[in-house]
XYZ file of C-alpha atoms in Angstrom:
433
model
C 246.347 98.275 17.134
C 248.751 100.985 18.210
C 249.485 99.432 21.595
C 251.154 96.453 20.137
C 253.414 98.790 18.089
C 254.260 100.613 21.235
C 254.993 97.394 23.141
C 257.505 96.407 20.437
C 259.100 99.848 20.485
C 259.578 99.548 24.347
C 262.119 96.739 23.943
C 265.499 98.369 24.463
C 267.404 96.258 21.962
C 264.972 96.554 19.161
C 264.533 100.343 19.746
C 268.271 100.966 19.730
C 268.787 98.863 16.663
C 266.016 100.639 14.777
C 267.175 104.116 15.519
C 270.764 103.489 14.600
C 269.846 101.737 11.421
C 267.252 104.418 10.607
C 270.009 107.131 10.874
C 272.354 104.909 8.733
C 269.562 104.651 6.104
C 269.015 108.360 6.002
C 272.635 108.993 5.411
C 272.699 106.419 2.638
C 269.660 108.053 0.895
C 271.393 111.479 1.194
C 274.596 110.104 -0.327
C 272.667 108.487 -3.213
C 271.105 111.942 -4.043
C 274.456 113.782 -3.751
C 276.374 111.003 -5.821
C 273.843 111.271 -8.569
C 274.241 115.061 -8.620
C 278.025 114.781 -8.685
C 278.058 112.312 -11.522
C 275.591 114.327 -13.525
C 277.534 117.676 -12.975
C 280.770 115.889 -14.103
C 279.384 113.989 -17.152
C 275.882 115.285 -18.150
C 275.291 111.703 -19.105
C 272.358 109.579 -18.259
C 274.380 106.386 -19.005
C 277.020 107.397 -16.431
C 274.171 107.830 -13.975
C 273.116 104.250 -14.688
C 276.667 102.976 -14.462
C 277.007 104.444 -10.934
C 273.934 102.682 -9.912
C 275.013 99.404 -11.397
C 278.419 99.558 -9.749
C 276.644 99.858 -6.463
C 274.436 96.887 -7.090
C 276.652 94.583 -8.937
C 278.689 93.375 -5.867
C 275.466 92.432 -4.239
C 274.667 90.130 -7.204
C 278.185 88.688 -6.813
C 278.609 88.451 -3.028
C 275.302 88.371 -1.271
C 275.089 84.572 -1.083
C 278.627 84.291 0.544
C 277.471 87.167 2.707
C 274.618 84.998 3.939
C 277.065 82.247 4.868
C 279.153 84.782 6.752
C 276.003 85.764 8.800
C 275.316 82.126 9.764
C 279.095 81.420 10.363
C 280.021 84.456 12.542
C 278.343 86.753 15.121
C 275.793 88.875 13.332
C 276.434 91.953 15.423
C 280.185 91.809 15.088
C 279.782 91.383 11.340
C 277.552 94.524 11.173
C 280.041 96.477 13.214
C 282.871 95.478 10.854
C 280.768 96.347 7.606
C 279.408 99.557 8.907
C 282.991 100.423 10.019
C 284.263 99.644 6.489
C 281.343 101.707 4.951
C 282.703 104.836 6.805
C 285.636 104.893 4.309
C 283.973 105.359 0.839
C 281.941 108.356 1.810
C 284.866 109.892 3.674
C 287.164 109.543 0.510
C 284.458 110.933 -1.781
C 283.713 113.833 0.505
C 287.362 114.745 0.643
C 287.624 114.372 -3.179
C 284.611 116.674 -3.536
C 285.962 119.258 -1.320
C 289.177 119.373 -3.170
C 287.426 119.481 -6.496
C 289.288 116.299 -7.508
C 286.360 113.876 -7.861
C 286.317 111.863 -11.038
C 283.816 109.405 -12.492
C 286.351 106.658 -12.075
C 286.802 107.262 -8.426
C 283.030 107.533 -7.893
C 282.502 104.161 -9.639
C 285.319 102.477 -7.771
C 284.011 103.736 -4.284
C 280.518 102.710 -5.266
C 281.729 99.249 -6.100
C 283.559 99.026 -2.717
C 280.298 100.117 -0.902
C 278.276 97.514 -2.801
C 280.688 94.775 -1.669
C 280.194 95.784 2.016
C 276.440 95.929 1.492
C 276.504 92.406 0.289
C 277.695 91.247 3.641
C 275.821 93.827 5.736
C 272.320 93.370 4.483
C 271.867 89.584 5.157
C 273.401 89.925 8.607
C 271.044 92.944 9.483
C 268.018 90.911 8.234
C 268.872 87.877 10.125
C 269.730 89.730 13.346
C 266.260 91.109 13.347
C 264.844 87.793 14.245
C 267.078 87.482 17.453
C 265.715 90.824 18.647
C 261.938 90.232 18.594
C 259.782 87.156 19.399
C 258.831 85.082 16.422
C 255.111 86.151 16.753
C 256.161 89.861 16.308
C 258.546 89.285 13.457
C 256.178 90.506 10.841
C 255.326 93.632 12.676
C 259.070 94.294 13.311
C 259.544 94.031 9.570
C 256.716 96.429 9.033
C 258.152 98.976 11.500
C 261.488 98.826 9.705
C 259.676 99.513 6.496
C 258.007 102.604 8.070
C 261.506 103.921 9.011
C 262.978 103.073 5.652
C 260.383 104.753 3.692
C 260.486 107.893 5.869
C 264.128 108.199 5.059
C 263.205 107.916 1.368
C 260.869 110.830 1.726
C 262.901 113.149 3.902
C 266.411 112.142 2.786
C 266.268 113.514 -0.835
C 264.699 116.812 0.382
C 267.496 117.228 3.105
C 270.153 116.372 0.429
C 268.732 118.855 -2.075
C 268.742 121.696 0.452
C 272.417 120.867 1.537
C 273.480 120.536 -2.041
C 272.037 123.854 -2.968
C 273.579 125.606 0.007
C 276.984 123.897 0.430
C 277.560 121.528 -2.386
C 277.590 117.794 -2.425
C 280.501 117.113 -0.057
C 278.610 117.590 3.226
C 276.209 114.878 2.266
C 279.062 112.375 2.083
C 280.540 113.350 5.350
C 276.999 113.064 6.957
C 276.629 109.530 5.606
C 279.947 108.545 7.106
C 278.741 110.072 10.453
C 275.491 108.125 10.169
C 277.467 104.853 9.836
C 279.338 105.861 13.043
C 275.964 106.219 14.888
C 274.996 102.910 13.527
C 278.116 101.339 15.049
C 277.543 102.895 18.432
C 274.046 101.811 18.579
C 274.963 98.203 17.715
C 277.587 98.242 20.647
C 275.034 99.650 22.935
C 272.681 96.749 22.492
C 272.622 93.992 25.237
C 272.412 90.751 23.590
C 272.550 87.413 25.398
C 275.576 85.155 24.949
C 275.035 82.498 22.461
C 275.716 78.872 23.356
C 279.074 77.697 22.079
C 278.907 76.274 18.627
C 279.554 72.483 18.122
C 283.362 72.109 17.926
C 283.071 70.400 14.607
C 281.065 73.281 13.083
C 284.236 75.382 12.903
C 285.915 72.695 10.673
C 283.114 72.823 8.062
C 284.216 74.489 4.871
C 282.321 77.716 4.018
C 281.559 76.106 0.564
C 279.905 73.131 2.313
C 277.676 75.614 4.190
C 276.981 77.459 1.043
C 275.863 74.278 -0.669
C 273.752 73.352 2.455
C 271.880 76.729 2.187
C 271.358 76.600 -1.523
C 270.012 72.951 -1.201
C 267.501 74.251 1.416
C 266.314 77.056 -0.863
C 265.964 74.782 -3.868
C 264.246 71.838 -2.045
C 261.830 73.774 0.246
C 258.842 74.665 -2.021
C 257.514 77.358 0.161
C 260.953 79.215 0.279
C 261.399 78.550 -3.500
C 258.085 80.018 -4.345
C 258.644 83.113 -2.160
C 262.022 83.859 -3.749
C 260.953 83.274 -7.341
C 258.148 85.824 -6.658
C 260.697 88.304 -5.532
C 262.853 87.508 -8.610
C 260.002 88.340 -10.924
C 259.201 91.616 -9.209
C 262.880 92.644 -9.127
C 263.424 91.817 -12.934
C 260.054 93.169 -14.426
C 258.533 95.639 -11.967
C 260.903 97.527 -9.564
C 263.218 98.815 -12.413
C 260.379 101.185 -13.453
C 261.745 103.929 -11.098
C 264.398 105.351 -13.278
C 261.941 105.793 -16.090
C 259.841 108.272 -14.224
C 261.577 111.360 -15.723
C 260.514 110.064 -19.149
C 256.974 109.996 -18.013
C 257.159 113.355 -16.527
C 258.305 114.685 -19.922
C 255.494 112.787 -21.643
C 252.945 114.464 -19.533
C 254.755 117.772 -20.098
C 254.732 118.210 -16.235
C 258.440 118.962 -15.988
C 260.358 118.736 -12.709
C 257.324 119.552 -10.690
C 255.527 116.558 -12.170
C 258.480 114.194 -11.554
C 258.466 115.448 -7.873
C 254.688 114.722 -7.594
C 255.188 111.171 -9.117
C 258.068 110.478 -6.666
C 256.041 111.857 -3.858
C 252.953 109.742 -4.616
C 255.180 106.713 -4.884
C 256.771 107.470 -1.474
C 253.487 108.394 0.278
C 251.841 105.156 -0.862
C 254.818 103.232 0.566
C 254.834 105.147 3.889
C 251.065 104.703 4.401
C 251.314 101.003 3.654
C 254.161 100.526 5.966
C 252.363 102.361 8.735
C 249.262 100.178 8.197
C 251.280 97.140 8.422
C 253.079 98.318 11.632
C 249.874 99.072 13.333
C 247.999 95.854 12.186
C 247.316 93.812 15.245
C 245.300 90.957 13.708
C 246.624 87.645 12.392
C 249.293 87.754 9.849
C 248.231 87.557 6.172
C 250.216 85.192 4.219
C 249.140 86.182 0.703
C 252.273 87.999 -0.555
C 251.780 87.046 -4.179
C 248.392 88.988 -4.307
C 250.138 92.136 -3.107
C 252.873 91.627 -5.805
C 250.092 91.135 -8.464
C 248.485 94.397 -7.268
C 251.864 96.218 -7.606
C 252.360 94.948 -11.255
C 248.805 95.769 -12.209
C 249.127 99.445 -10.836
C 252.233 99.742 -12.922
C 250.351 98.292 -15.913
C 247.686 101.107 -15.471
C 250.366 103.708 -14.901
C 252.034 102.734 -18.234
C 248.754 102.976 -20.150
C 247.293 106.116 -18.425
C 247.020 109.187 -20.357
C 245.647 111.321 -17.299
C 248.226 112.706 -14.959
C 246.026 112.348 -11.757
C 245.144 108.879 -12.517
C 248.907 108.059 -12.971
C 249.578 109.656 -9.607
C 246.948 107.390 -8.014
C 248.380 104.344 -9.757
C 251.990 105.133 -8.370
C 250.551 105.570 -4.898
C 248.931 102.132 -5.107
C 252.056 100.701 -6.591
C 254.211 102.054 -3.642
C 251.887 100.637 -1.127
C 251.592 97.245 -2.821
C 255.303 96.730 -3.137
C 255.860 97.477 0.611
C 253.196 95.011 1.650
C 254.714 92.370 -0.817
C 258.284 92.717 0.471
C 257.271 92.835 4.114
C 255.121 89.573 3.821
C 257.822 87.905 1.900
C 260.474 88.877 4.348
C 258.294 87.646 7.331
C 257.390 84.425 5.580
C 260.901 83.629 4.685
C 262.294 84.172 8.234
C 259.591 82.106 9.742
C 259.968 79.208 7.194
C 263.730 78.708 7.913
C 265.581 77.199 10.906
C 267.836 79.647 12.767
C 270.996 77.955 11.665
C 270.208 78.710 7.985
C 268.531 82.206 8.292
C 271.620 84.145 7.214
C 272.027 82.046 3.996
C 268.327 82.309 3.217
C 268.323 86.060 3.628
C 271.564 86.233 1.473
C 269.674 84.545 -1.380
C 266.779 86.997 -0.670
C 269.146 89.895 -0.900
C 270.494 88.392 -4.203
C 267.050 88.206 -5.715
C 265.824 91.609 -4.381
C 268.924 93.887 -4.755
C 271.451 91.760 -6.646
C 269.209 91.376 -9.825
C 268.869 95.255 -10.090
C 271.533 95.406 -12.817
C 269.853 92.615 -14.786
C 266.336 94.111 -14.274
C 267.476 97.568 -15.315
C 269.107 96.250 -18.492
C 265.918 94.350 -19.334
C 263.643 97.428 -18.900
C 266.200 99.781 -20.448
C 266.698 97.548 -23.435
C 262.857 97.160 -23.858
C 262.468 100.965 -23.629
C 265.045 101.580 -26.300
C 263.361 99.115 -28.576
C 259.593 99.692 -27.875
C 259.423 102.958 -26.266
C 259.089 103.525 -22.403
C 255.324 103.180 -22.156
C 255.247 99.948 -24.103
C 258.185 98.430 -22.340
C 256.667 99.062 -19.056
C 253.469 97.544 -20.130
C 255.215 94.435 -21.334
C 257.336 93.953 -18.309
C 254.431 94.522 -15.839
C 252.250 92.276 -17.823
C 254.925 89.540 -17.576
C 255.121 90.124 -13.950
C 251.406 89.703 -13.393
C 251.480 86.557 -15.544
C 254.499 85.043 -13.654
C 253.162 85.793 -10.174
C 249.679 84.344 -11.155
C 251.322 81.139 -12.321
C 253.337 80.942 -9.127
C 250.305 81.445 -7.094
C 248.202 78.714 -8.912
C 251.094 76.299 -8.723
C 251.322 76.854 -4.807
C 247.733 75.826 -4.216
C 247.552 71.989 -4.799
C 249.865 71.178 -1.959
C 250.751 72.845 1.360
C 254.124 74.243 2.058
C 257.135 71.934 2.296
C 258.040 71.138 5.867
C 261.321 72.509 7.160
C 263.820 69.570 7.114
C 264.831 67.934 10.324
C 268.118 69.328 11.802
C 269.703 65.867 11.463
C 270.451 66.881 7.794
C 272.699 69.587 9.125
C 276.441 69.182 8.855
C 276.785 69.601 12.688
C 273.787 67.529 13.929
C 272.912 63.888 14.125
C 275.872 61.776 15.142
C 278.118 64.931 15.346
C 275.801 66.489 18.057
C 276.100 63.656 20.547
C 274.326 64.126 23.758
C 273.894 67.897 23.458
C 271.233 67.574 20.810
C 272.972 70.417 18.882
C 270.848 69.895 15.817
C 267.566 71.086 17.451
C 266.292 74.392 16.293
C 265.656 76.298 19.438
C 263.905 79.291 17.926
C 264.863 83.042 18.220
C 267.463 83.780 20.968
C 265.696 85.295 23.957
C 265.827 89.044 24.267
C 267.737 90.827 27.033
C 265.583 93.060 28.997
């Protein structure tokens, strides 16, 4: 089991990519903690904390699908270098403002919105580039290894940020995040990717809106892809937004900050252990993503009704593990179900459903908590998630997945491709060794 993971990590391109992106993720987590602390110290308002999170995720809702078009239209590594270069600017500005004592909530919100706009183009390109770095058979394992690194940063990043804030204030976290983006850029430039075949000359004449329509048509008409994205949408709207409610549950259990820390640690440990298990799994891929999503929602349902603190911690650990398995299986299935020429656009829609719907999900759960109480609202939303995912799973059984449409439907294939056969999906680009 471990040998296959080590084999994957021996690939120079993948290893460099993973290290660079892992450092970038760590910096982003540290900035998130420091930004929340800065907003709280300025306003003492939970509403302002929520607004800062919304300003970061709102651009993803607006621009992630065009970001997917850009990932298919342009060189993915170049797009990542540009977006990560742009991502240097907001934390640098925020760090300077924090050092000079001139940080304001308006400036923080504006910079968060700018960062979210860059994320809308960076995330689909990063997801799509992964399929060009590893063989298709190893794609699921690569997604799982990514999850290991991401969840490790979620565990260690807040602790590191807390120590830095306590000793030096919030500003160093912003400067470290800017430095982490610089490291990410350097590692992207160090990767040795093979040259792509020249695109068909008529492709450059296609309008971006035409490519956008083609990608959306694929998502809507391919039942397997549609089912996967609908399952992510349900989880994003009704389950994932429970995280901001954890302080309220800690107060309900009268466990204070220590209890909140234990809840967060249980969630993170479950996620990390599940990611490690996926990365080490050397058997055939298991396609049942909906089952993991149902388990996630059921664990939240148990958590919302539990009156025992230890049982609640166990439920959170299961929830953390189940959501990692769910997202990893969906990511792998989506990337394997779409042709290479559409991968960026499909991952753009995936980014929209997973991250872009965060403001809507937070509004739904927050509004329900205000009307019904936190525990009842989480019970209702998690039950809705279980019901929705179960219906999707039942609806997917009668027929097999829809076949990927022939490349002749593409704008630059068929009669446009002539003798070069440009419409044929050639699979992932070979890795350079």
